[in-house]
PDB file of C-alpha atoms in Angstrom:
ATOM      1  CA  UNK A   1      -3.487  -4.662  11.459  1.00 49.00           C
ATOM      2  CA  UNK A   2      -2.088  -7.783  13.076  1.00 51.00           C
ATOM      3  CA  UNK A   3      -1.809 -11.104  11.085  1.00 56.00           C
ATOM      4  CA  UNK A   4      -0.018 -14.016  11.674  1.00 67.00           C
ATOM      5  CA  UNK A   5       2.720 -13.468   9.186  1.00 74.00           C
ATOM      6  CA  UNK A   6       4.602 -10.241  10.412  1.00 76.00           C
ATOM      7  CA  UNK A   7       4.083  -6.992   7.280  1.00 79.00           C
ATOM      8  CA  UNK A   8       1.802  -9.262   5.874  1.00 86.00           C
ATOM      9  CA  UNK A   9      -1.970  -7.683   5.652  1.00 89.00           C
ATOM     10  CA  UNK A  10      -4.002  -6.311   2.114  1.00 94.00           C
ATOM     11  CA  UNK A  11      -4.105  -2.803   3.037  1.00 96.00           C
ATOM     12  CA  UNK A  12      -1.199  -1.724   0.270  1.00 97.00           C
ATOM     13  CA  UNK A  13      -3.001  -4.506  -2.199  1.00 98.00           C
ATOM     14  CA  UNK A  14      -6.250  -2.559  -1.887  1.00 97.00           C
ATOM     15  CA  UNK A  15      -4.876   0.848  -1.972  1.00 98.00           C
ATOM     16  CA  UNK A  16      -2.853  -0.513  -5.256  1.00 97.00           C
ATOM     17  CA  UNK A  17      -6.377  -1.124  -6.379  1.00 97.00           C
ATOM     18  CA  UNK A  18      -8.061   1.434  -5.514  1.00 97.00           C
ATOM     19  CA  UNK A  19      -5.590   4.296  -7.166  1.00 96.00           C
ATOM     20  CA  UNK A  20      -6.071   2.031 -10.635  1.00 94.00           C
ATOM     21  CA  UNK A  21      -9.250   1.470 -10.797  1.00 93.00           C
ATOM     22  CA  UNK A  22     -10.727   4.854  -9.089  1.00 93.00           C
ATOM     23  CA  UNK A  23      -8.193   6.834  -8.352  1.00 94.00           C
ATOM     24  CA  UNK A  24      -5.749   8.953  -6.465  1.00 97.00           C
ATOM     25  CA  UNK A  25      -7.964  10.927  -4.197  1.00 97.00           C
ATOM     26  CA  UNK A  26     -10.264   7.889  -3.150  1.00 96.00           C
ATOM     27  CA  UNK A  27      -6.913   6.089  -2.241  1.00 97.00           C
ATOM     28  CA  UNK A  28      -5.337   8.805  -0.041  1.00 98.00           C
ATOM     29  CA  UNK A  29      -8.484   9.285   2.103  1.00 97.00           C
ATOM     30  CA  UNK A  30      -8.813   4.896   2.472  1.00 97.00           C
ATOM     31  CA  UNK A  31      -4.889   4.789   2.859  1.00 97.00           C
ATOM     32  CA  UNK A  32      -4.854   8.217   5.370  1.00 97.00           C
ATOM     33  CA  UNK A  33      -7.849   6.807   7.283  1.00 97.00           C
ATOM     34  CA  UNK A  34      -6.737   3.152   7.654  1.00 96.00           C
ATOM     35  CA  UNK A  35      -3.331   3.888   9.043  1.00 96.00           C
ATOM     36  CA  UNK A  36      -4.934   6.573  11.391  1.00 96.00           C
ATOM     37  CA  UNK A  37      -7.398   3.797  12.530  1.00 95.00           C
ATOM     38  CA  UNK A  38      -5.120   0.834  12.985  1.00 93.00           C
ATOM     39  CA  UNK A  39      -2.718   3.010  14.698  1.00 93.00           C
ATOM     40  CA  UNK A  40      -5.019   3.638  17.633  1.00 93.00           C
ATOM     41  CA  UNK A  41      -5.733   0.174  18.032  1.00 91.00           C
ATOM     42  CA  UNK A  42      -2.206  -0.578  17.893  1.00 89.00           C
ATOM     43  CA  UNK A  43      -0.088   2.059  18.935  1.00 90.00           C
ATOM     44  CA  UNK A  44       0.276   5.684  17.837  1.00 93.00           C
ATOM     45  CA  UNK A  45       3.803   7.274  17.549  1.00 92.00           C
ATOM     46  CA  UNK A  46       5.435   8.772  15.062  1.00 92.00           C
ATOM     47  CA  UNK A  47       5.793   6.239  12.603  1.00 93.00           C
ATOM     48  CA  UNK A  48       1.669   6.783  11.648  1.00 95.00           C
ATOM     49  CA  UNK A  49       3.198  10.196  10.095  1.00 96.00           C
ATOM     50  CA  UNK A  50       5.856   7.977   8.073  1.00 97.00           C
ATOM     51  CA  UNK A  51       3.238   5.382   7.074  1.00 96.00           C
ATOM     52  CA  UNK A  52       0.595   8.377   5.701  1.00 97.00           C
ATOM     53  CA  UNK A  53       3.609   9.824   3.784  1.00 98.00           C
ATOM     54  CA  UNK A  54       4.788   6.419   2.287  1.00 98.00           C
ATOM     55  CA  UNK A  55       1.423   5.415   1.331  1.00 98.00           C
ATOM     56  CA  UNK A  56       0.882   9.009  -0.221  1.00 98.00           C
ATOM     57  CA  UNK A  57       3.790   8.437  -2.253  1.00 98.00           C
ATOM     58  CA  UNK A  58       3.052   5.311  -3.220  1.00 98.00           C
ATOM     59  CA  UNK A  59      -0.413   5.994  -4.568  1.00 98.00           C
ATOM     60  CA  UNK A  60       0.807   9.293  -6.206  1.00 97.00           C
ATOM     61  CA  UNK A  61       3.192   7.144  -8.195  1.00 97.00           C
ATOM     62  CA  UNK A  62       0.685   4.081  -8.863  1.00 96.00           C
ATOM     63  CA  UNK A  63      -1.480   7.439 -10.103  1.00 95.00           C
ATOM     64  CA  UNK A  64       0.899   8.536 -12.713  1.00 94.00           C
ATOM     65  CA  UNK A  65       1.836   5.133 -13.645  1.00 90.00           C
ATOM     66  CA  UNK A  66      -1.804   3.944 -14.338  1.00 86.00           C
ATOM     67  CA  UNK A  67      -1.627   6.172 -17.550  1.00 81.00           C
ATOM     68  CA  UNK A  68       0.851   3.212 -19.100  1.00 79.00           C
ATOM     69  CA  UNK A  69      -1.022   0.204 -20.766  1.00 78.00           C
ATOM     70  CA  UNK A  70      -1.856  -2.557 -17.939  1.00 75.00           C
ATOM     71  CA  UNK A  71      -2.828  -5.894 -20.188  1.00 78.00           C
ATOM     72  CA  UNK A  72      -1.595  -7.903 -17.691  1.00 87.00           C
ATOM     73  CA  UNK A  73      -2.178  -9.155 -14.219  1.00 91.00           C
ATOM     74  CA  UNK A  74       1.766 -10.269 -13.609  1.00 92.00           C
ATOM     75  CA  UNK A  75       2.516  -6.033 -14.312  1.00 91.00           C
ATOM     76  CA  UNK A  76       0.332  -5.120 -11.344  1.00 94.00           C
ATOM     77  CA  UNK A  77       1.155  -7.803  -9.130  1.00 95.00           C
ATOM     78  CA  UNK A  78       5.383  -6.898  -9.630  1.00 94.00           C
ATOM     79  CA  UNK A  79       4.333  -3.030  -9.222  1.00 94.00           C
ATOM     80  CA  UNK A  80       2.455  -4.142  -5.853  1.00 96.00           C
ATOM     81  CA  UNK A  81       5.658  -5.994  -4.996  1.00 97.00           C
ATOM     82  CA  UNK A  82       7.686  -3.232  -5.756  1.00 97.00           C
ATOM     83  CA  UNK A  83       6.047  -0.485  -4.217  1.00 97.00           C
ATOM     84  CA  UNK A  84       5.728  -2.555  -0.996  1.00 97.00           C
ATOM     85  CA  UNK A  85       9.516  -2.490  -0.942  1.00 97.00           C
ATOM     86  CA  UNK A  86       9.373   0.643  -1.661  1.00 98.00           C
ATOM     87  CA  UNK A  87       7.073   1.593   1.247  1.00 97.00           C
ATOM     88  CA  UNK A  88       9.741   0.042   3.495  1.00 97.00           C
ATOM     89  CA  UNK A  89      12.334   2.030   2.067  1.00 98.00           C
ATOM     90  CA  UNK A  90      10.643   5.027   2.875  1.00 98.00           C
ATOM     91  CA  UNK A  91       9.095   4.094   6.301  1.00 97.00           C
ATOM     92  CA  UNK A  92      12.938   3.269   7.111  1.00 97.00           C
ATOM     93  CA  UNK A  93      14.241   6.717   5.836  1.00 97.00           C
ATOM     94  CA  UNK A  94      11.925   8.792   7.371  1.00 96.00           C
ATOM     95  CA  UNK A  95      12.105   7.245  11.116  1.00 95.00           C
ATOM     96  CA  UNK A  96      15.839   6.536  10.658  1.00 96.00           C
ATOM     97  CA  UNK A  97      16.941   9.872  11.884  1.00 94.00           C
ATOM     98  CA  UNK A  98      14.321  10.101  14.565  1.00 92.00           C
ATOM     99  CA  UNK A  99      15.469   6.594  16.624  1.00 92.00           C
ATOM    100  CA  UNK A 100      19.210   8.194  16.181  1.00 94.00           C
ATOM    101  CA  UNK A 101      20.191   6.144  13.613  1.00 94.00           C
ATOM    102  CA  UNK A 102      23.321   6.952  11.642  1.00 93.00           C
ATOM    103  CA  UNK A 103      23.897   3.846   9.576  1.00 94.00           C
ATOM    104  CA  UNK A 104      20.833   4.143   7.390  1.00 95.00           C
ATOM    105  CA  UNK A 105      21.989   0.933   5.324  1.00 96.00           C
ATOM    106  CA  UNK A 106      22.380  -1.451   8.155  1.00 95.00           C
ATOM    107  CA  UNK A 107      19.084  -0.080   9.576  1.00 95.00           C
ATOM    108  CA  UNK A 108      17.400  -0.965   6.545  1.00 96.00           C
ATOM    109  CA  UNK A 109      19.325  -4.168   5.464  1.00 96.00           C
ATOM    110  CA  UNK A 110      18.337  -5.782   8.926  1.00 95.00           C
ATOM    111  CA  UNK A 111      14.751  -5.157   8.005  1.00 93.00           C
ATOM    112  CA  UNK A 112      14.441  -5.905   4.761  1.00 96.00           C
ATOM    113  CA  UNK A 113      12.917  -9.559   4.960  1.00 94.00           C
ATOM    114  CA  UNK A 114       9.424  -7.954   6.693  1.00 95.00           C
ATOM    115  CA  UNK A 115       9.406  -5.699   3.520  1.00 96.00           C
ATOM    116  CA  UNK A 116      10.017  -8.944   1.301  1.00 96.00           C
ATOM    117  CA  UNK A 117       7.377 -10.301   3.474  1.00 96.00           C
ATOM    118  CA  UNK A 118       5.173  -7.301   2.725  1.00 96.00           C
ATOM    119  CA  UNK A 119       5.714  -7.186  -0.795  1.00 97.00           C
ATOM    120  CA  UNK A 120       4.768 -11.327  -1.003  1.00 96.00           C
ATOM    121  CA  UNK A 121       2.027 -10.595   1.180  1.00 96.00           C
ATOM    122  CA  UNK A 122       0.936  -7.718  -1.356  1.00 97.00           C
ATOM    123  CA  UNK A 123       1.260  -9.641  -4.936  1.00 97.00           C
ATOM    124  CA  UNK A 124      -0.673 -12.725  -2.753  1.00 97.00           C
ATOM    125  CA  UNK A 125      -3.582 -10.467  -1.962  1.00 97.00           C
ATOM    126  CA  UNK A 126      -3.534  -8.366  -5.090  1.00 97.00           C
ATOM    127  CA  UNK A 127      -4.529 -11.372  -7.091  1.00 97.00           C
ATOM    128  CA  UNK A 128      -6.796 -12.459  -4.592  1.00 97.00           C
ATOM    129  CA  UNK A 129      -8.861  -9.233  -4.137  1.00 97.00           C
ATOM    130  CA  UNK A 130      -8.586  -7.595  -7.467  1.00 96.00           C
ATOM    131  CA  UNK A 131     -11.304  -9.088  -9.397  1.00 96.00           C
ATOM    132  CA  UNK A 132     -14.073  -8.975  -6.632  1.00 97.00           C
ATOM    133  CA  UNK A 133     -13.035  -5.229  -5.760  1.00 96.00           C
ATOM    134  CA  UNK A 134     -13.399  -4.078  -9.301  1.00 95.00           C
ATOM    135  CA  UNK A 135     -16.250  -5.975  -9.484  1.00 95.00           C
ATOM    136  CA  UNK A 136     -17.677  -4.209  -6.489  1.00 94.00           C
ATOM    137  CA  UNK A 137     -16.562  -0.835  -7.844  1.00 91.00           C
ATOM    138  CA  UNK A 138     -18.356  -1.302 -10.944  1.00 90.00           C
ATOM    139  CA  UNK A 139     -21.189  -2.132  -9.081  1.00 87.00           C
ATOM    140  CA  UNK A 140     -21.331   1.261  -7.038  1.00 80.00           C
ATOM    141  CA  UNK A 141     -20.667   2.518 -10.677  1.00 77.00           C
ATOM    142  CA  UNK A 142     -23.656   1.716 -11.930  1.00 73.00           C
ATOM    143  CA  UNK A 143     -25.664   2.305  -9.242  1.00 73.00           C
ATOM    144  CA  UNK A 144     -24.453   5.860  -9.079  1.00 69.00           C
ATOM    145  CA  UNK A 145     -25.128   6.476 -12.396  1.00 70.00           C
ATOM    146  CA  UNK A 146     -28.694   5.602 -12.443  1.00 71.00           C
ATOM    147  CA  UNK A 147     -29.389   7.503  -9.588  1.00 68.00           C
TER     148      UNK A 147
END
């Protein structure tokens, strides 16, 4: 996705939302299948493999931490934060070796403000989005169940 504010789109806001309120296995296939989709508008290369496999881990762990209590809106919106950060981190890491780089902490250092960037973007959109998605999930819910 393009926006006007580089790393700065919902996807990792909605995925966040998705593994919490649905689950794992919804979130993979809607993370797997929006990186596969903006990539061939954009550009494919190998980072789409590093994107899939951040995302993955990032909803696995969201999945095994949505077992702890979640009272609060500021807990989701710092663990949106954080794992955007941490989706840089491992982006970085696994594309590091293949552009030859052999200073992994410079590499990453340089580009840390887009993941900052991302991980504003994320809490920004998180609050935004989370209350009409679950409300929309709930919906489907419902609807499901009566059918």
């Amino acid at each position: 996705m393009t926006s006007v504010i580089p790393n700065v789109q919902p996807i990792t806001a909605i995925l966040l939302i998705v593994t919490l309120n649905i689950g794992v296995a919804p979130a993979m296939i809607i993370g797997s299948l929006s990186i596969m989709i903006t990539n061939f508008y954009l550009g494919m290369g190998i980072w789409t493999i590093a994107q899939i496999l951040a995302f993955a881990i990032i909803i696995l762990l969201t999945g095994l931490l949505s077992k702890l209590p979640r009272k609060f809106l500021l807990v989701e919106v710092v663990l949106g934060f954080v794992m955007s950060l941490l989706y840089g981190l491992l982006v970085s890491a696994m594309l590091a070796p293949f552009f030859g780089i052999k200073q992994f902490w410079p590499y990453y250092l340089a580009g840390l403000s887009f993941d900052v960037m991302h991980g504003i973007g994320t809490a920004v959109f998180y609050v935004l989005l989370k209350k009409p998605l679950v409300k929309m999930f709930q919906r489907y819910q419902k609807i499901e169940k009566s059918e």
